[in-house]
Amino acid sequence: MNILIIDDQPKSVNFLRLGLEDEGHFVHTAEDGREGVLRATTRNYDLILISWILPSVSGMEVCQAIRVSDIHTPIIFLTAKDYLEDTIIGLECGANDYIKKPFTRGELLSRIMVYEKKGQKNSEREYSLSDITIKMSSYKVLKADREITLTRKEFLLLAYLVRHKGEVCSRVDIIREVWGTDYEYDTSIIDVFMSNIRKKLRVNADDKRLRTVRGIGFIADEI
């Protein structure tokens, strides 16, 4: 994989570079946020690792700038932050995942392997649920032919549920498949995203199309 590291700490960059290059990955680096945005938006990468704290432009702003440029490359935040609220902010601004510092080489490689395996699977597919259509290749959601704006994580969560239409999706499976990790926090983070999705789609909590299954998870189904 071609991997871009956006981090201003030489020791951290060297640790990441050595571990990734030993596994056969091609590593590119940027020392600050502005350079990171420039590289990410002008070259093709398979994965981007961003430090939360950067000089000139924050990691969160870098992530937002990349997504505004309509680039869907997976992004993993490297952060020492340990609060649920910070995690939600990071995911809402377009990141796919986060890894908390300090982390081991094995932990990093296992996270990266998830995205390496996923590749572009399902990229050209479309899914439907009643009057809701999900276009995977363009990251668009339509309801009755009207486009609904979702964040990247909201889109991926909705797409996962609709792909498994008629099946109860457990919270553990959702965290593993949508977030690409065995999440450390309470899975109530899913409820935050589900609430946002329902509001945007104007679907209430009792609607059969997106229903909570108490004690288990969620199910998407036809009316």
CSV table of N, CA, C and O in Angstrom, one decimal, residues 15 99-100 102-109:
chain,number,residue,atom,x,y,z
A,15,PHE,N,9.4,5.6,13.7
A,15,PHE,CA,8.8,4.3,14.2
A,15,PHE,C,7.8,3.8,13.2
A,15,PHE,O,7.8,2.6,12.9
A,99,ILE,N,-6.2,5.4,16.5
A,99,ILE,CA,-5.4,4.5,17.3
A,99,ILE,C,-4.8,5.3,18.4
A,99,ILE,O,-4.2,6.4,18.1
A,100,LYS,N,-4.9,4.9,19.6
A,100,LYS,CA,-4.5,5.7,20.7
A,100,LYS,C,-3.0,5.5,21.0
A,100,LYS,O,-2.5,4.3,21.1
A,102,PRO,N,0.3,5.5,23.5
A,102,PRO,CA,1.2,4.8,22.7
A,102,PRO,C,0.7,3.5,22.2
A,102,PRO,O,-0.2,2.9,22.9
A,103,PHE,N,1.1,3.1,21.0
A,103,PHE,CA,0.6,1.8,20.5
A,103,PHE,C,1.7,1.0,20.0
A,103,PHE,O,2.8,1.5,19.8
A,104,THR,N,1.5,-0.3,19.9
A,104,THR,CA,2.6,-1.2,19.4
A,104,THR,C,2.6,-1.4,17.9
A,104,THR,O,1.6,-1.0,17.2
A,105,ARG,N,3.7,-1.9,17.4
A,105,ARG,CA,3.8,-2.1,15.9
A,105,ARG,C,2.7,-3.1,15.5
A,105,ARG,O,2.0,-2.9,14.5
A,106,GLY,N,2.5,-4.1,16.3
A,106,GLY,CA,1.5,-5.1,16.0
A,106,GLY,C,0.1,-4.6,15.9
A,106,GLY,O,-0.7,-4.9,15.0
A,107,GLU,N,-0.2,-3.7,16.8
A,107,GLU,CA,-1.6,-3.0,16.8
A,107,GLU,C,-1.8,-2.2,15.6
A,107,GLU,O,-2.8,-2.2,14.9
A,108,LEU,N,-0.8,-1.4,15.2
A,108,LEU,CA,-0.9,-0.6,14.0
A,108,LEU,C,-1.0,-1.4,12.8
A,108,LEU,O,-1.9,-1.1,12.0
A,109,LEU,N,-0.2,-2.5,12.6
A,109,LEU,CA,-0.3,-3.3,11.4
A,109,LEU,C,-1.6,-4.0,11.3
A,109,LEU,O,-2.2,-4.2,10.2
